[in-house]
Each structure stands twice: as structure tokens, then as C-alpha cells.
Tab-separated table of N, CA and C in Angstrom:
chain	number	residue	atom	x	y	z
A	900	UNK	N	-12.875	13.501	22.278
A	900	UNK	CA	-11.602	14.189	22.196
A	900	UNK	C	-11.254	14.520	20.745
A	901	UNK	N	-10.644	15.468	20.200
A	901	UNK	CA	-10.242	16.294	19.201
A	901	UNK	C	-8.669	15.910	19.061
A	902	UNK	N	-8.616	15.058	18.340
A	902	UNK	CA	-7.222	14.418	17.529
A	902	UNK	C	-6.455	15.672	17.048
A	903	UNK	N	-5.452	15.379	17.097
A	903	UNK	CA	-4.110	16.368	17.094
A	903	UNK	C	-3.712	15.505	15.504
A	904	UNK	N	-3.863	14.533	15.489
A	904	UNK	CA	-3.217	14.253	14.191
A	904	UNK	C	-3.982	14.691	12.988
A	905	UNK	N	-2.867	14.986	11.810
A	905	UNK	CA	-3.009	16.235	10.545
A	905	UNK	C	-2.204	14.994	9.899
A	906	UNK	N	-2.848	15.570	8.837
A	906	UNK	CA	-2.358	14.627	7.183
A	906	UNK	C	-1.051	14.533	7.319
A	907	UNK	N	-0.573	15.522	7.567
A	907	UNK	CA	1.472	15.788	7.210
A	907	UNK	C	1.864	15.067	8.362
A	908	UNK	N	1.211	14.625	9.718
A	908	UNK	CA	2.182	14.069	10.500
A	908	UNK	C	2.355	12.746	10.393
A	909	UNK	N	3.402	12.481	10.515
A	909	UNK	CA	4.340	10.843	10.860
A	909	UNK	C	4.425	10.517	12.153
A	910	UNK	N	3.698	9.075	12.558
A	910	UNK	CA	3.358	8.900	13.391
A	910	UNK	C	4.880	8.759	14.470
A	911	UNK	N	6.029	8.028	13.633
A	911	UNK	CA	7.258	7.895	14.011
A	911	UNK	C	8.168	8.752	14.221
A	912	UNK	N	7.117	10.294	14.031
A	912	UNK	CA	8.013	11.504	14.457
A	912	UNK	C	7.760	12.424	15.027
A	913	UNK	N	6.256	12.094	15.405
A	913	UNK	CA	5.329	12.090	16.792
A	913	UNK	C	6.161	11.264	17.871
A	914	UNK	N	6.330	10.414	18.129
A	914	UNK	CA	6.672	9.588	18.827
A	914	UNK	C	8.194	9.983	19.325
A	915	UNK	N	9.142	10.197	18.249
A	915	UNK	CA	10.323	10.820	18.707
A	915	UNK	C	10.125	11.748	19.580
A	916	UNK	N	9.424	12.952	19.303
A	916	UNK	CA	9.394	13.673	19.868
A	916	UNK	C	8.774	13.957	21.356
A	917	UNK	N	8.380	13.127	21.296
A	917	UNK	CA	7.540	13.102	22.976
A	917	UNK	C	8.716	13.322	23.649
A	918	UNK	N	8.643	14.081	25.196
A	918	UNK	CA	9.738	14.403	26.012
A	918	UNK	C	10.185	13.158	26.439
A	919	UNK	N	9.790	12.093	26.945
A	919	UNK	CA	10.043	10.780	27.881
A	919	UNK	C	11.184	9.970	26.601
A	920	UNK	N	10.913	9.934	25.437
A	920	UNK	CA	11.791	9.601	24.453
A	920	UNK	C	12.624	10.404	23.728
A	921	UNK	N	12.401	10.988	23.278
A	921	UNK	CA	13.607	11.965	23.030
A	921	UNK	C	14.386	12.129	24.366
A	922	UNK	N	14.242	12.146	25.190
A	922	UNK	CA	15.559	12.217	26.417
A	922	UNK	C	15.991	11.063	26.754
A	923	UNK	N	15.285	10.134	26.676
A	923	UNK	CA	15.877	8.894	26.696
A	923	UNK	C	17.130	8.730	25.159
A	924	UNK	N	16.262	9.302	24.389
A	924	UNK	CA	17.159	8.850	23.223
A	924	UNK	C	18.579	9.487	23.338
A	925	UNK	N	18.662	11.176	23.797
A	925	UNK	CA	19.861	11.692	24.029
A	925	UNK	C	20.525	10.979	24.841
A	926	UNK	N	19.988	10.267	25.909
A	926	UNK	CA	20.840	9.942	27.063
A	926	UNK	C	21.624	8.861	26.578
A	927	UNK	N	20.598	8.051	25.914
A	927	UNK	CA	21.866	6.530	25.152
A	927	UNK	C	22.386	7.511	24.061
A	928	UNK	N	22.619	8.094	23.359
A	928	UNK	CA	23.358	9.121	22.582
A	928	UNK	C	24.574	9.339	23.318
A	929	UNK	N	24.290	10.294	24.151
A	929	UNK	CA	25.788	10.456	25.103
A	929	UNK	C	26.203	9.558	25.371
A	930	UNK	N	25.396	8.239	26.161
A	930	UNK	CA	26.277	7.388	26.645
A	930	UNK	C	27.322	6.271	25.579
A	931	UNK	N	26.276	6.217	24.168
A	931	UNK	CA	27.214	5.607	23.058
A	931	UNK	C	28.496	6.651	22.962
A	932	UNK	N	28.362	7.945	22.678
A	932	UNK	CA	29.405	8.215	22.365
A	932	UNK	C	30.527	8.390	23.441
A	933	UNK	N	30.328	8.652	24.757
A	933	UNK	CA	30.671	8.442	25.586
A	933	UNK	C	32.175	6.582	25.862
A	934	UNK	N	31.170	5.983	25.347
A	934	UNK	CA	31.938	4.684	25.263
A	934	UNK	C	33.007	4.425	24.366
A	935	UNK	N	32.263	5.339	23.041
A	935	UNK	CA	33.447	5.461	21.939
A	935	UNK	C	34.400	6.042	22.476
A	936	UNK	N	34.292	6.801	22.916
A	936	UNK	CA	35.611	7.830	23.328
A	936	UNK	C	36.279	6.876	24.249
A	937	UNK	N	36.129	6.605	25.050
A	937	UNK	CA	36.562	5.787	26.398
A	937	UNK	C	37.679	4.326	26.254
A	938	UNK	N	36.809	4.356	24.749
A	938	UNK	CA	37.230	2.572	24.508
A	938	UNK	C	37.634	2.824	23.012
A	939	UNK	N	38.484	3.204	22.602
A	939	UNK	CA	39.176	3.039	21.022
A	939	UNK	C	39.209	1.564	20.307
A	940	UNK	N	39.082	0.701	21.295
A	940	UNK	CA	38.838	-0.476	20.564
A	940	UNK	C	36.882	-0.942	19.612
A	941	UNK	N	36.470	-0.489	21.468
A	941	UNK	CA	35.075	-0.146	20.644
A	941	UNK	C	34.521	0.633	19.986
A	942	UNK	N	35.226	2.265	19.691
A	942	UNK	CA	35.339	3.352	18.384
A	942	UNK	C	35.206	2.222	17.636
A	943	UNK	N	36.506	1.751	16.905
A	943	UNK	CA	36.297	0.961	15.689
A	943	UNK	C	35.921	0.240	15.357
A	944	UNK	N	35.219	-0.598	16.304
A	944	UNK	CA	33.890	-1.977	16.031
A	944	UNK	C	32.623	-1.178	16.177
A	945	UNK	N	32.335	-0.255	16.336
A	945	UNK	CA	31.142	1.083	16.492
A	945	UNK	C	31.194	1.482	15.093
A	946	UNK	N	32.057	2.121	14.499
A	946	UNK	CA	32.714	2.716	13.483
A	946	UNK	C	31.759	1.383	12.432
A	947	UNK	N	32.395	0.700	12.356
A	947	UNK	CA	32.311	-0.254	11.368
A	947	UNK	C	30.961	-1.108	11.238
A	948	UNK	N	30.698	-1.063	12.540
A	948	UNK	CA	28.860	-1.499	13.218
A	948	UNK	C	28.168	-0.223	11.965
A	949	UNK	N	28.384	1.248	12.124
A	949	UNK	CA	27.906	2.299	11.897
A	949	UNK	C	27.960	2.247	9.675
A	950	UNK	N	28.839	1.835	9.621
A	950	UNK	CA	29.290	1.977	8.301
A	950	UNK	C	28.037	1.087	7.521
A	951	UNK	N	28.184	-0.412	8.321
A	951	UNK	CA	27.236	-1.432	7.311
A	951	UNK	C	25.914	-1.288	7.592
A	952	UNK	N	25.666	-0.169	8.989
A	952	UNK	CA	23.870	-0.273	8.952
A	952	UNK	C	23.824	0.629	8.099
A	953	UNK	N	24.580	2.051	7.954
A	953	UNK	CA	24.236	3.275	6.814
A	953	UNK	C	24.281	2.508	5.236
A	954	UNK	N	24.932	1.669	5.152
A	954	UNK	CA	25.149	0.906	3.876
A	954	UNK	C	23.908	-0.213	2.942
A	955	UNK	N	23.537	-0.739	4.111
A	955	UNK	CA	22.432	-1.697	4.396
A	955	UNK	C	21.256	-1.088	4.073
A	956	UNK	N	20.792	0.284	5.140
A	956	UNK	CA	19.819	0.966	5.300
A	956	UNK	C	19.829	1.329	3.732
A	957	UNK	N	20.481	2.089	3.148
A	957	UNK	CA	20.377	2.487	1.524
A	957	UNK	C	20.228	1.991	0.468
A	958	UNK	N	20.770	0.943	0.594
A	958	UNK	CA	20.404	-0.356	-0.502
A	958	UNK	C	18.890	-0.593	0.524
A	959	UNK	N	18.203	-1.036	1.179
A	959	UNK	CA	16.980	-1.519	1.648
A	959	UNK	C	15.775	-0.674	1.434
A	960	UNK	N	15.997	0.917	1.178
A	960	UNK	CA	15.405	2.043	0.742
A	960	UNK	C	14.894	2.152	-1.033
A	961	UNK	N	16.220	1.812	-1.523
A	961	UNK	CA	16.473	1.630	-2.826
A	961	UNK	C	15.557	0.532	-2.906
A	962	UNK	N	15.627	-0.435	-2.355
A	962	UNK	CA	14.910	-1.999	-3.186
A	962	UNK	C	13.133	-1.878	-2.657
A	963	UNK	N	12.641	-0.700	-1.764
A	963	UNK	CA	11.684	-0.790	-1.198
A	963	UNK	C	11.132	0.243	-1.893
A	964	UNK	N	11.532	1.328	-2.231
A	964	UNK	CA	11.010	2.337	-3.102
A	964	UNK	C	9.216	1.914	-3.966
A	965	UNK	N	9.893	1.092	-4.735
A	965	UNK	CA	8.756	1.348	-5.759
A	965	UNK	C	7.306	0.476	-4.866
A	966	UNK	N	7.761	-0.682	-3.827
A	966	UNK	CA	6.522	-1.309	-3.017
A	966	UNK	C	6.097	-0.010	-2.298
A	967	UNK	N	7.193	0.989	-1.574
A	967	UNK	CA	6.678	1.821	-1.029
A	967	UNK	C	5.698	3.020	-1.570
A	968	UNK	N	5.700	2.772	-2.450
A	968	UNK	CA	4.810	3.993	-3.618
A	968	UNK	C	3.443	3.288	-3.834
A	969	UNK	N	3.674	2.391	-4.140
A	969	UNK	CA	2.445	1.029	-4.264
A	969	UNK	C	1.343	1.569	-3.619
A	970	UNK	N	2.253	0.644	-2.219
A	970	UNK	CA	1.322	1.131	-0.686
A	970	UNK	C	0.876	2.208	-0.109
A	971	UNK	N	1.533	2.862	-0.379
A	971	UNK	CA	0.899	4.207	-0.261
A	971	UNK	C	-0.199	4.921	1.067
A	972	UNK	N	-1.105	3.996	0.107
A	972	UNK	CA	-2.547	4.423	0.723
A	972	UNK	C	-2.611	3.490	1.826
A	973	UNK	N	-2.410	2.717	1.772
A	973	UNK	CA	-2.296	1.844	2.960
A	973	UNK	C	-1.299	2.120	4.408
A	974	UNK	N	-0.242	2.724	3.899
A	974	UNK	CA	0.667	3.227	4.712
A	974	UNK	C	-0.007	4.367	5.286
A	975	UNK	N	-1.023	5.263	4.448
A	975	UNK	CA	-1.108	6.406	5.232
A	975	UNK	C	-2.262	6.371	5.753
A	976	UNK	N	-3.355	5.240	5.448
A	976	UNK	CA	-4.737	5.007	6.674
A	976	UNK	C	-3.373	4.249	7.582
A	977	UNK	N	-2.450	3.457	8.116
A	977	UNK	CA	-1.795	2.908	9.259
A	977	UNK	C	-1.326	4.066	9.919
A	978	UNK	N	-0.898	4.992	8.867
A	978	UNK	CA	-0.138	6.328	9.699
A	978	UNK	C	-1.072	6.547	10.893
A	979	UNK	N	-2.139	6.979	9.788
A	979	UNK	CA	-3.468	7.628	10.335
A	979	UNK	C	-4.128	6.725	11.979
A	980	UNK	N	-4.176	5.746	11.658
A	980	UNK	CA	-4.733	4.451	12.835
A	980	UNK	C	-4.008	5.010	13.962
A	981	UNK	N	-2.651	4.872	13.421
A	981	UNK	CA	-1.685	4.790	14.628
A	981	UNK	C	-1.564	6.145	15.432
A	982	UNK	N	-1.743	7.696	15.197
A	982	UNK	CA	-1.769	9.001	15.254
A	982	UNK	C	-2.735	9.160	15.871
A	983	UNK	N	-4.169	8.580	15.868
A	983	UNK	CA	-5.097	8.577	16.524
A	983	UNK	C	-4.652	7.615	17.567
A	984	UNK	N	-4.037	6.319	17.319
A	984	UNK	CA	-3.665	5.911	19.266
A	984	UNK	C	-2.677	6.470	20.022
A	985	UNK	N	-1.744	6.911	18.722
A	985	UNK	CA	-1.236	7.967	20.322
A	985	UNK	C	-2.082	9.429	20.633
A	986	UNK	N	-2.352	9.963	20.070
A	986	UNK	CA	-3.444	10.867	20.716
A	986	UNK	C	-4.388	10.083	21.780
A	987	UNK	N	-4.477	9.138	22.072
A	987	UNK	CA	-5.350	8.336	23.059
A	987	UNK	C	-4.387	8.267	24.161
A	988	UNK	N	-3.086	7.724	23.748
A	988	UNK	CA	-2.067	7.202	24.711
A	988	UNK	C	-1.673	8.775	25.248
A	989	UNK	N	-1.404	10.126	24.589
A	989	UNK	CA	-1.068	11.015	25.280
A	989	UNK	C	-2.197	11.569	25.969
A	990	UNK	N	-2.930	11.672	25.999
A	990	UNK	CA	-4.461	11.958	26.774
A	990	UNK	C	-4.158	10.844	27.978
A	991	UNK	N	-4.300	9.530	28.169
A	991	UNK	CA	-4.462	8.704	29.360
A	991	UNK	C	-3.033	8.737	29.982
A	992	UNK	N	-2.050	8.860	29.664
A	992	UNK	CA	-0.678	9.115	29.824
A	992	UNK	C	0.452	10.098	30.189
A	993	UNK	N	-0.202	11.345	30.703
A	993	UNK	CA	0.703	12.308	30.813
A	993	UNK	C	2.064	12.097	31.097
A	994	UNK	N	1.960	10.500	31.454
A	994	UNK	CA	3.766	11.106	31.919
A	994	UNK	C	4.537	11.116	30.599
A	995	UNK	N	4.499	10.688	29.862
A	995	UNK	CA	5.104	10.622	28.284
A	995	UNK	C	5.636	12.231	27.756
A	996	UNK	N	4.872	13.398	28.557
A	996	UNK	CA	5.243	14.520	28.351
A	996	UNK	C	6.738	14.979	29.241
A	997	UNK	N	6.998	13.998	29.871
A	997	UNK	CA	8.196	14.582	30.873
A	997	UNK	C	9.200	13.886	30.241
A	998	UNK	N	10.279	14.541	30.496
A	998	UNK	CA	11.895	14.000	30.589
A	998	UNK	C	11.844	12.539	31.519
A	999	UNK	N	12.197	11.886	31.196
A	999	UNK	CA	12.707	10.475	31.809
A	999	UNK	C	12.980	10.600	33.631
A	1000	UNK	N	13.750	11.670	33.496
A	1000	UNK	CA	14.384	12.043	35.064
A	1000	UNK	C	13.353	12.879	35.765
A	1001	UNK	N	11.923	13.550	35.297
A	1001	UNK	CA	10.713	13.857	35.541
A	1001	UNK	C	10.074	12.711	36.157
């Protein structure tokens, strides 16, 4: 079989994109925001949930930076490993191409 994975792709955005996840992902999407709306109490414990992971996440980016440059090469033969198993997993797997409700 003839691998679909290319230098530029991210294996974690391969993966988003598959139909079976990405619709899953919209669906808890709606349904979070869905709850926000519903529940103003949980808006603002959501709200504030939302504030310290965006906060967290940026400082954890910042302090990982320069290991992440390091690694590099290592990160991108794992990219690579991993791009080739899902090209395996979408080959033995078709259902991964459908919507959830497919």
C-alpha cells in the first residue's frame, strides 16, 4: 500500500479530521455549548474552567519551546511512525470515514 502521509502532515490533524471524529467532536461542541446556555451557573464555572486551561496551555508552550526545537527530529520520525499507522488503520477501517450517525 502507498502511504498518504507527506512531510507537512501532522499526524494530530490527520486524525481530527477523519469524518467519525470530527463529528463526534462537533457534537460534544454543541452539546458543551448547549449546557452553557441552559445553565448560567455552569457558563461561569465553564468560563473560568476555559480561562485557566488557555492560561496554562501558554505558559506550558512557552516553557516547552526550546525542548521542542531540540527534539525535533525525533518528533518528526514519531510524526512519521504514527502517519504510516493510520494509513494502515484507514485502509483496515473504513468506518472512520463516516459521520458517527453513519
Amino acid at each position: 500500500p502507498t502511504s498518504i502521509c507527506h512531510l507537512q502532515d501532522n499526524v494530530l490533524q490527520r486524525v481530527l479530521q477523519l469524518p467519525v471524529v470530527s463529528s463526534t467532536c462537533e457534537t460534544l461542541q454543541r452539546k458543551y455549548s448547549s449546557t452553557k446556555e441552559s445553565h448560567p451557573l455552569m457558563a461561569s464555572v465553564c468560563e473560568v474552567y476555559e480561562r485557566g486551561v488557555q492560561g496554562a496551555g501558554a505558559l506550558a508552550m512557552r516553557g516547552m519551546e526550546p525542548v521542542v526545537r531540540r527534539l525535533e527530529p525525533q518528533f518528526a520520525a514519531a510524526n512519521n511512525l504514527a502517519c504510516r499507522g493510520l494509513d494502515h488503520l484507514e485502509e483496515k477501517i473504513p468506518a472512520l470515514q463516516y459521520p458517527v450517525d453513519k
